Amino acid sequence: MEASTAQYVLECSTEDCENNCQFYCNHCHRPLCEQCRDEHQKNPDTKNHEVVPFLQHKRHLPVDKCKLHPTRNADILCNECNIPLCSKCTTMEEHFGHKFVDMEDTDAEKLAFCLEEISKIQEYFLPTSKGLKTETDEDGKEVKKTMDGIRNSIKAEAKSLKDLVDKVTSDKLEQANTIEKSLLKVLKQQEKTYDDYNKYLEKLLKEFHDYLPLSNFKVLLSAKLENSKIQFIPETTKPVPPVFTAGQFTYDDVSKLHGNIGVPNIKPDKRKIKPMATSLTQLKPTEKEMKQDREKSDVKQTLSLSASVTKVREYTVPGVDRVYHISLGKSGRLWASDEYGNLVHTDLQGDQLQKIRTSGTDEGYHTVTQDGDLIYTDRKNKVINRIQQDNTVTEFIKTGNWKPISIHSSHINGDILVGMVKGGEAKVTRYNKAGEEIQNIQRDNKGQALYNDPHYITENINGDICTSDYSKHAVVVVNKSGQHRFSYTGQGSMFVPYGICTDLLGHIIVCDSFHMNNKVHILNQDGHFLSLLLTPQQGINNPCCLCVDDENNLHVGQYNTNTVTVYKYLQ
């Protein structure tokens, strides 16, 4: 045991008693156990002694003699002069009007203060500090895990880049080989041309030689030499060899291709230090905190999946053909959209409050923030807009060359998660509440693309980012650091995920909109299939979107109607 936290146990002072001390006789200055205290107070000689709990005891102080009155004990303290005195000293003129206290009382007060501070250190400061140290250790492990993932991603991206360089190199070498073959072919043809011409000259040379002997004189006279005129030497062209122009690139160019590592430019959160309780023996949460914890705990402990799903009610969303996405707001209001860019603000009675035109289609392109504002993606202009509660629309975030198609506002910390696409690539980007980019998620630890088409996106209670990827036929789940956890691809048949949401218990609920399926799947937060929550037998037809309200009811929008059906699925 560390000396700083050791608690020494004092035994009862009664002979042959081995019990722990709980009380103290201020008169005898003896520690007593409960049994010996009772006997001490029954004894006629000690029944009038002051016996108190040990933490309130007065210690048996060493006795000093008064310097002015050696026959008396200095057992009184002058508060003004802060010196020990005897009772006779208190009558002296220099102490007239001063306040005096019994030195045992002063010692008891200071002892109580020391015990109180010891209790604070042992019960609050040390445990809290050790808890924070443990938290830093855990953070260190998380940092190590994150950096291992980043290092793996760097290596995987480097391999991808090297593979591309190798492919480009191979293609260019093949191009060089093709050019070389073409030039050699032309030269080969020219070589044949001169071979044929040389044979012609040799034949002509032999013919002229044959005319020279006198014996062939008559032949020479009869020969038509004008037909033997020498043909001109054939003209050919010299090949023009190709020129290699070296690429112009620098370290920075390659570095940009290789991605970047950077610490997000955000202010780090301070570690939470719980307040010290007023009680010395235990740290009590506030009544409000206890009530909230009890309510949350009670809800989680009492909720579970029902054996059957019950239809609660229906409501119609005016101004849309079909309901492809729902964002629940405050006070029983919601936003809903169709595939034609109609975005409608309505209440559960079907009263339209506002309607705007957007560039959105059949995806989860809007969400309600912690402040109650609606934000939605504009894929055409590559921005994210905000609709404030006074109905004004403002440009909130620009997404550069990436088209934002899906969005979700975190209920945990207000961060904004956006699914984006660009030229065959896809990613999920995290922004803070102020709209500052703090994280990009695009590849797994092997350098493989995580997403093709992040159509709908949400966040689970443990911080996991859950994405419904229409093109991949999968629900892709990564943790809050962006590390791939699992992908869910359905139950054997073609899986076409659309709307996705999570609930208070960490369930992942997703629509399967393949025309032969028409089902709603429910998984636990580790991706294990639990059941088909809704099927065509329950009247469901092409479910497109869903969300869970504050009463833990499931709202489901469908392809063929602008009516939303509400189900109770927890009990």
XYZ file of C-alpha atoms in Angstrom:
571
model
C 0.000 0.000 0.000
C 1.252 3.455 -0.917
C 2.138 5.627 2.031
C 0.051 8.467 0.694
C -3.130 6.425 0.751
C -2.544 4.108 3.681
C -5.235 3.986 6.339
C -3.889 2.857 9.681
C -6.211 0.792 11.849
C -6.072 1.500 15.593
C -6.915 -1.278 18.002
C -8.841 -1.011 21.246
C -6.572 -0.168 24.203
C -8.290 -2.633 26.601
C -5.998 -5.488 27.589
C -6.574 -8.725 25.645
C -9.083 -6.964 23.345
C -8.173 -7.221 19.670
C -11.146 -5.347 18.225
C -10.692 -2.201 16.155
C -11.074 1.160 17.830
C -14.308 3.043 17.088
C -14.578 5.374 20.120
C -12.319 7.444 22.350
C -12.510 8.468 26.020
C -11.420 12.091 26.200
C -10.945 11.792 29.963
C -8.745 8.678 29.973
C -7.357 9.300 26.490
C -7.993 5.699 25.538
C -9.233 4.256 22.206
C -12.151 1.853 22.738
C -14.155 -0.630 20.701
C -17.946 -0.614 20.934
C -18.073 -3.395 23.525
C -15.402 -1.831 25.748
C -17.093 1.563 25.455
C -20.306 0.077 26.852
C -18.408 -1.470 29.767
C -16.501 1.807 30.280
C -19.744 3.738 30.594
C -21.255 1.153 32.975
C -18.300 1.276 35.307
C -19.136 3.599 38.284
C -15.614 5.039 38.188
C -15.769 6.026 34.510
C -19.482 6.362 33.724
C -19.213 10.183 33.673
C -16.281 10.223 31.261
C -16.780 11.849 27.872
C -16.696 9.061 25.254
C -16.992 10.227 21.646
C -16.581 8.725 18.146
C -12.902 8.407 17.432
C -12.869 11.086 14.702
C -14.167 13.612 17.269
C -11.709 12.783 20.029
C -9.358 15.084 21.880
C -5.806 13.885 21.919
C -3.767 13.486 25.063
C -1.417 16.390 24.608
C 2.039 16.620 26.157
C 1.961 18.805 29.300
C 4.302 21.813 29.412
C 4.852 23.875 32.539
C 4.110 27.579 32.434
C 7.272 29.631 32.093
C 6.005 32.256 34.539
C 4.301 29.879 36.969
C 6.335 26.643 36.989
C 3.924 24.890 39.342
C 1.070 25.217 36.804
C 0.471 23.530 33.436
C 0.348 25.647 30.278
C -2.969 24.291 28.951
C -4.638 27.485 27.685
C -3.938 29.246 24.380
C -4.190 33.021 23.979
C -5.812 33.639 20.606
C -4.388 37.164 20.355
C -0.794 36.321 21.276
C -0.877 32.698 20.047
C 1.145 31.456 23.051
C 0.334 28.802 25.660
C -0.584 30.059 29.166
C -1.666 28.753 32.523
C -4.913 29.837 34.142
C -3.089 32.381 36.331
C -1.531 34.041 33.239
C -4.992 34.892 31.912
C -5.410 37.440 34.748
C -2.264 39.329 33.825
C -2.588 42.859 32.481
C -0.911 42.143 29.124
C -3.663 39.608 28.352
C -6.548 41.809 29.453
C -9.464 41.543 26.991
C -7.907 38.693 25.050
C -9.808 35.556 24.117
C -8.599 32.228 25.464
C -9.319 28.663 24.399
C -8.543 25.294 25.859
C -5.544 23.877 24.025
C -7.327 20.528 23.757
C -10.256 22.256 22.004
C -7.878 23.994 19.596
C -6.113 20.721 18.957
C -9.452 18.984 18.373
C -10.447 21.607 15.801
C -7.145 21.300 13.974
C -7.281 17.526 14.207
C -10.773 17.572 12.711
C -9.487 19.820 9.923
C -6.620 17.410 9.220
C -8.967 14.430 9.238
C -11.315 16.265 6.899
C -8.479 17.066 4.502
C -7.238 13.471 4.694
C -10.755 12.299 3.867
C -10.969 14.679 0.909
C -7.620 13.492 -0.419
C -8.422 9.801 0.036
C -12.027 9.895 -1.121
C -11.956 12.559 -3.847
C -8.655 14.042 -4.962
C -6.602 10.839 -5.249
C -9.361 8.680 -6.856
C -10.268 11.506 -9.238
C -6.650 12.150 -10.200
C -6.000 8.428 -10.649
C -9.139 8.215 -12.760
C -7.848 11.026 -14.965
C -4.473 9.260 -15.216
C -6.277 6.096 -16.303
C -8.190 8.187 -18.824
C -4.921 9.530 -20.245
C -3.636 5.943 -20.463
C -6.765 4.945 -22.389
C -6.412 8.004 -24.605
C -2.815 6.966 -25.261
C -3.989 3.514 -26.359
C -6.623 5.122 -28.566
C -4.012 7.450 -30.095
C -1.713 4.451 -30.719
C -4.592 2.550 -32.319
C -5.544 5.549 -34.459
C -1.959 6.173 -35.548
C -1.503 2.474 -36.389
C -4.540 2.815 -38.605
C -3.151 5.976 -40.208
C 0.212 4.295 -40.778
C -1.527 1.321 -42.390
C -3.564 3.703 -44.542
C -0.378 5.544 -45.606
C 1.280 2.258 -46.550
C -1.828 1.072 -48.384
C -2.124 4.387 -50.244
C 1.595 4.245 -51.074
C 1.114 0.756 -52.487
C -1.846 1.983 -54.536
C 0.258 4.892 -55.796
C 3.182 2.560 -56.561
C 0.819 0.191 -58.393
C -0.392 3.136 -60.475
C 3.208 4.204 -61.183
C 4.049 0.612 -62.194
C 0.974 0.516 -64.442
C 1.862 3.863 -66.072
C 5.480 2.690 -66.485
C 4.326 -0.554 -68.088
C 1.995 1.327 -70.457
C 4.702 3.786 -71.499
C 7.235 0.974 -72.061
C 4.634 -0.778 -74.192
C 4.134 2.491 -76.092
C 7.922 2.737 -76.652
C 7.993 -0.863 -77.898
C 5.143 -0.156 -80.337
C 6.895 2.959 -81.729
C 10.134 0.999 -82.090
C 8.371 -1.800 -83.988
C 6.731 0.722 -86.305
C 10.039 2.461 -87.106
C 11.863 -0.821 -87.637
C 9.102 -1.986 -89.939
C 9.565 1.116 -92.132
C 13.351 0.619 -92.155
C 12.861 -3.024 -93.065
C 10.761 -1.990 -96.032
C 13.444 0.525 -97.065
C 16.081 -2.183 -96.725
C 14.053 -4.415 -99.086
C 13.740 -1.504 -101.545
C 17.528 -1.141 -101.721
C 18.017 -4.919 -101.913
C 15.726 -5.020 -104.941
C 17.510 -2.003 -106.532
C 20.929 -3.555 -105.939
C 19.789 -6.778 -107.627
C 18.522 -4.696 -110.538
C 21.932 -2.924 -110.835
C 23.846 -6.201 -110.679
C 21.639 -7.661 -113.413
C 22.107 -4.532 -115.555
C 25.862 -4.600 -114.928
C 26.071 -8.210 -116.110
C 24.039 -7.341 -119.216
C 26.437 -4.517 -120.175
C 29.438 -6.755 -119.544
C 27.970 -9.331 -121.903
C 28.005 -6.779 -124.760
C 31.737 -6.048 -124.476
C 33.469 -9.153 -126.115
C 34.074 -8.861 -129.904
C 32.321 -12.128 -130.330
C 29.111 -10.414 -129.289
C 29.609 -7.487 -131.624
C 26.618 -8.279 -133.748
C 24.483 -8.621 -130.593
C 25.649 -5.222 -129.397
C 24.708 -3.652 -132.755
C 21.263 -5.114 -132.667
C 20.620 -4.324 -128.975
C 18.233 -1.545 -128.106
C 20.370 0.122 -125.464
C 17.907 2.944 -124.891
C 15.745 0.394 -123.044
C 18.676 -0.303 -120.700
C 18.883 3.208 -119.299
C 19.811 3.096 -115.562
C 16.877 3.806 -113.221
C 17.399 6.451 -110.557
C 18.245 5.381 -107.042
C 15.000 5.099 -104.985
C 14.521 7.873 -102.434
C 13.688 7.021 -98.824
C 13.326 9.052 -95.641
C 15.320 8.760 -92.482
C 13.217 7.816 -89.433
C 12.474 10.511 -86.906
C 13.167 8.935 -83.492
C 10.775 9.789 -80.658
C 11.842 12.130 -77.873
C 11.244 11.412 -74.186
C 10.165 14.479 -72.257
C 10.811 14.008 -68.562
C 7.847 14.614 -66.252
C 7.893 17.783 -64.202
C 7.064 16.844 -60.624
C 8.328 17.692 -57.152
C 8.166 16.191 -53.684
C 5.139 18.371 -52.942
C 3.340 17.048 -56.035
C 3.846 13.452 -54.898
C 2.953 14.373 -51.316
C -0.370 15.809 -52.475
C -1.132 12.598 -54.349
C -0.316 10.628 -51.220
C -2.814 12.328 -48.904
C -2.154 14.375 -45.797
C -1.831 13.858 -42.071
C -2.959 16.691 -39.892
C -4.365 17.404 -36.472
C -7.841 18.971 -36.799
C -7.807 22.689 -36.045
C -10.221 22.416 -33.160
C -9.930 23.305 -29.522
C -9.496 20.119 -27.464
C -12.174 19.354 -24.901
C -11.144 19.718 -21.286
C -11.192 16.529 -19.272
C -14.254 16.403 -17.070
C -13.432 16.608 -13.379
C -16.418 15.674 -11.267
C -17.228 18.173 -8.507
C -16.271 17.343 -4.945
C -19.240 16.456 -2.780
C -19.892 18.299 0.460
C -20.036 15.015 2.338
C -16.678 13.700 3.514
C -17.647 10.060 3.315
C -19.162 9.859 -0.160
C -19.437 11.842 -3.374
C -23.117 12.371 -4.054
C -24.444 13.434 -7.487
C -26.970 16.226 -7.601
C -30.643 15.372 -7.368
C -31.109 16.459 -10.993
C -28.221 14.263 -12.151
C -29.541 11.298 -10.184
C -33.010 11.802 -11.642
C -31.686 12.003 -15.218
C -29.446 8.951 -14.712
C -32.351 7.045 -13.180
C -34.615 7.951 -16.069
C -32.047 6.922 -18.689
C -31.152 3.757 -16.844
C -34.792 2.898 -16.251
C -35.619 3.389 -19.925
C -32.695 1.262 -21.106
C -33.340 -1.456 -18.549
C -37.046 -1.671 -19.269
C -36.888 -1.421 -23.087
C -36.421 -4.463 -25.281
C -37.557 -5.682 -28.701
C -41.228 -6.613 -28.788
C -42.289 -10.035 -29.958
C -44.510 -8.285 -32.500
C -44.662 -4.847 -34.133
C -47.793 -2.759 -33.589
C -49.074 -0.039 -35.876
C -49.610 3.139 -33.819
C -50.869 5.719 -36.322
C -50.422 7.227 -39.776
C -49.990 10.774 -41.040
C -49.787 12.301 -44.509
C -47.038 14.649 -45.708
C -48.530 17.252 -48.058
C -46.569 18.566 -51.026
C -44.555 15.413 -51.805
C -45.261 12.422 -54.059
C -43.439 9.871 -51.960
C -41.524 10.025 -48.698
C -37.838 9.236 -49.259
C -36.427 10.825 -46.091
C -37.721 12.122 -42.734
C -35.990 14.452 -40.269
C -37.788 14.808 -36.948
C -37.725 18.261 -35.392
C -39.075 19.670 -32.155
C -42.655 20.016 -30.902
C -44.020 17.207 -33.070
C -42.822 18.750 -36.337
C -40.843 17.119 -39.102
C -39.244 17.624 -42.513
C -39.860 15.179 -45.358
C -38.659 14.973 -48.957
C -39.324 13.126 -52.203
C -37.137 12.270 -55.200
C -38.133 15.425 -57.091
C -36.416 17.879 -54.723
C -39.556 18.831 -52.754
C -38.655 19.465 -49.093
C -41.663 20.060 -46.825
C -41.928 21.201 -43.209
C -45.091 19.813 -41.623
C -46.686 18.731 -38.351
C -48.145 15.355 -37.454
C -51.641 16.623 -38.283
C -50.619 17.062 -41.927
C -50.488 20.872 -41.873
C -47.825 22.230 -44.227
C -45.635 24.890 -42.584
C -43.059 25.510 -45.314
C -42.013 24.080 -48.674
C -38.826 24.670 -50.660
C -37.306 23.279 -53.852
C -33.890 21.612 -53.644
C -31.559 19.603 -55.883
C -31.975 16.534 -53.659
C -33.327 13.214 -54.897
C -33.874 9.799 -53.300
C -31.340 10.060 -50.447
C -31.043 11.270 -46.857
C -30.058 14.812 -47.761
C -31.425 16.724 -44.732
C -31.159 16.589 -40.927
C -32.204 18.612 -37.866
C -29.381 19.997 -35.688
C -29.169 20.169 -31.891
C -30.268 23.815 -32.170
C -33.427 22.835 -34.025
C -32.291 24.197 -37.428
C -32.565 22.105 -40.583
C -29.487 21.672 -42.764
C -29.624 20.092 -46.220
C -27.224 19.297 -49.055
C -27.251 21.029 -52.423
C -25.491 18.582 -54.721
C -25.824 20.893 -57.721
C -23.997 23.847 -56.125
C -21.854 21.647 -53.820
C -22.881 23.406 -50.622
C -24.786 22.670 -47.422
C -27.562 25.116 -46.558
C -29.140 25.938 -43.207
C -32.816 26.763 -42.613
C -33.125 28.618 -39.331
C -36.254 28.600 -37.219
C -37.320 31.956 -38.679
C -37.385 30.147 -42.097
C -34.400 32.050 -43.532
C -32.088 29.971 -45.748
C -28.336 30.604 -45.605
C -25.283 28.935 -47.131
C -23.482 27.058 -44.349
C -20.664 24.871 -45.759
C -18.943 24.660 -49.150
C -17.794 21.160 -50.126
C -15.364 22.072 -52.927
C -15.329 19.596 -55.821
C -17.323 16.989 -53.907
C -21.081 16.563 -54.305
C -22.765 16.190 -50.896
C -25.592 13.634 -51.079
C -26.390 12.558 -47.502
C -26.131 14.251 -44.108
C -26.656 13.636 -40.377
C -26.335 15.887 -37.319
C -24.889 14.039 -34.312
C -27.076 13.803 -31.213
C -23.899 13.170 -29.182
C -21.838 16.291 -29.892
C -23.548 18.183 -32.731
C -20.926 17.195 -35.352
C -22.168 17.035 -38.948
C -21.522 13.881 -41.009
C -21.762 14.241 -44.797
C -21.642 11.530 -47.483
C -20.027 12.821 -50.709
C -19.133 11.618 -54.218
C -16.739 12.829 -56.921
C -15.695 11.167 -60.175
C -16.256 7.588 -59.046
C -14.897 8.216 -55.539
C -16.875 8.534 -52.313
C -16.166 9.540 -48.732
C -17.716 10.641 -45.435
C -16.581 13.997 -44.031
C -17.081 15.201 -40.463
C -17.586 18.895 -39.687
C -17.966 20.469 -36.260
C -21.008 22.564 -35.341
C -19.305 25.660 -36.727
C -18.907 23.991 -40.142
C -15.144 23.400 -39.904
C -13.860 20.195 -41.546
C -12.261 17.905 -38.942
C -12.221 14.390 -40.443
C -12.302 12.548 -43.800
C -13.140 8.839 -44.040
C -12.516 7.199 -47.411
C -10.424 4.015 -47.208
C -9.937 1.056 -44.891
C -6.605 -0.069 -43.412
C -5.817 -1.988 -46.611
C -6.313 1.080 -48.774
C -9.591 -0.189 -50.233
C -12.435 2.257 -50.825
C -15.022 2.065 -48.047
C -17.881 3.627 -50.014
C -19.349 3.749 -53.517
C -22.571 5.670 -52.902
C -23.176 6.768 -49.252
C -26.910 7.247 -49.824
C -28.056 7.578 -46.202
C -25.986 8.172 -43.072
C -26.548 8.119 -39.291
C -24.641 7.725 -35.993
C -25.053 5.109 -33.267
C -25.007 5.684 -29.485
C -21.372 4.472 -29.291
C -20.209 6.984 -31.926
C -20.140 4.493 -34.828
C -20.907 6.026 -38.237
C -23.449 3.857 -40.073
C -23.815 4.393 -43.824
C -26.334 2.858 -46.193
C -24.425 2.352 -49.447
C -26.883 1.727 -52.275
C -24.237 0.830 -54.872
C -22.262 -1.506 -52.586
C -25.466 -3.253 -51.449
C -24.187 -2.906 -47.890
C -24.441 -1.059 -44.616
C -20.878 0.146 -43.919
C -20.020 0.877 -40.265
C -16.848 2.601 -39.020
C -15.991 3.746 -35.508
C -15.684 7.407 -34.541
C -11.984 7.329 -35.548
C -12.937 6.178 -39.058
C -11.679 2.587 -38.690
C -13.839 0.016 -40.485
C -15.787 -2.165 -38.032
C -18.059 -4.259 -40.241
C -20.265 -4.296 -43.333
C -23.741 -5.855 -43.405
C -24.879 -7.253 -46.773
C -28.303 -8.678 -45.975
C -29.566 -12.211 -45.544
C -28.682 -14.049 -48.727
C -30.895 -12.429 -51.375
C -30.183 -9.151 -53.177
C -29.859 -6.392 -50.544
C -30.641 -2.807 -51.558
C -30.265 -0.611 -48.456
C -32.010 2.757 -48.315
C -33.018 4.682 -45.171
C -31.117 3.929 -41.964
C -31.400 4.989 -38.318
C -30.402 3.865 -34.801
C -32.253 3.831 -31.473
C -31.664 4.256 -27.741
C -30.471 0.634 -27.393
C -27.894 0.895 -30.191
C -29.943 -1.064 -32.720
C -29.257 -0.372 -36.409
C -32.484 -0.304 -38.433
C -32.288 -0.248 -42.254
C -34.740 -0.414 -45.173
C -34.240 -3.132 -47.798
C -35.985 -1.654 -50.852
C -35.267 -4.389 -53.410
C -38.609 -4.929 -55.138
C -38.775 -8.606 -54.154
C -37.792 -7.992 -50.525
C -39.631 -4.906 -49.167
C -38.367 -5.439 -45.624
C -36.893 -3.592 -42.667
C -33.882 -5.271 -41.003
C -32.763 -4.695 -37.415
C -29.185 -5.391 -36.230
C -27.387 -4.953 -32.936
C -24.604 -2.368 -32.741
C -21.985 -5.004 -33.651
C -23.724 -5.808 -36.946
C -25.369 -9.096 -35.933
C -28.752 -9.644 -37.599
C -31.587 -9.785 -35.054
C -34.771 -10.026 -37.113
C -36.875 -8.718 -39.976
C -38.724 -5.960 -38.183
C -41.240 -5.296 -40.980
C -42.209 -7.454 -43.983
C -44.843 -7.314 -46.764
C -47.081 -9.464 -44.558
C -47.430 -6.397 -42.303
C -48.476 -4.229 -45.231
C -45.062 -2.691 -45.895
C -44.347 -1.847 -49.548
C -40.965 -0.536 -50.724
C -39.796 1.082 -47.449
C -37.489 4.010 -48.263
C -36.806 5.859 -45.020
C -37.234 5.609 -41.281
C -36.465 7.346 -37.988
C -37.128 6.845 -34.267
C -38.915 9.558 -32.250
C -38.578 10.541 -28.577
C -41.232 7.986 -27.623
C -39.187 5.183 -29.236
C -41.683 4.743 -32.076
C -40.500 3.952 -35.615
C -41.656 6.222 -38.472
C -41.512 4.536 -41.918
C -41.867 6.281 -45.290
C -42.572 4.259 -48.450
C -41.999 4.550 -52.184
C -45.617 4.378 -53.315
C -47.294 6.881 -50.964
C -46.862 10.148 -49.075
C -48.318 8.561 -45.948
C -45.913 7.757 -43.103
C -46.733 4.798 -40.848
C -45.681 4.784 -37.179
C -44.921 1.497 -35.414
C -44.237 0.471 -31.822
C -41.442 -2.121 -31.844
C -39.978 -1.836 -28.315
C -41.662 -2.906 -25.112
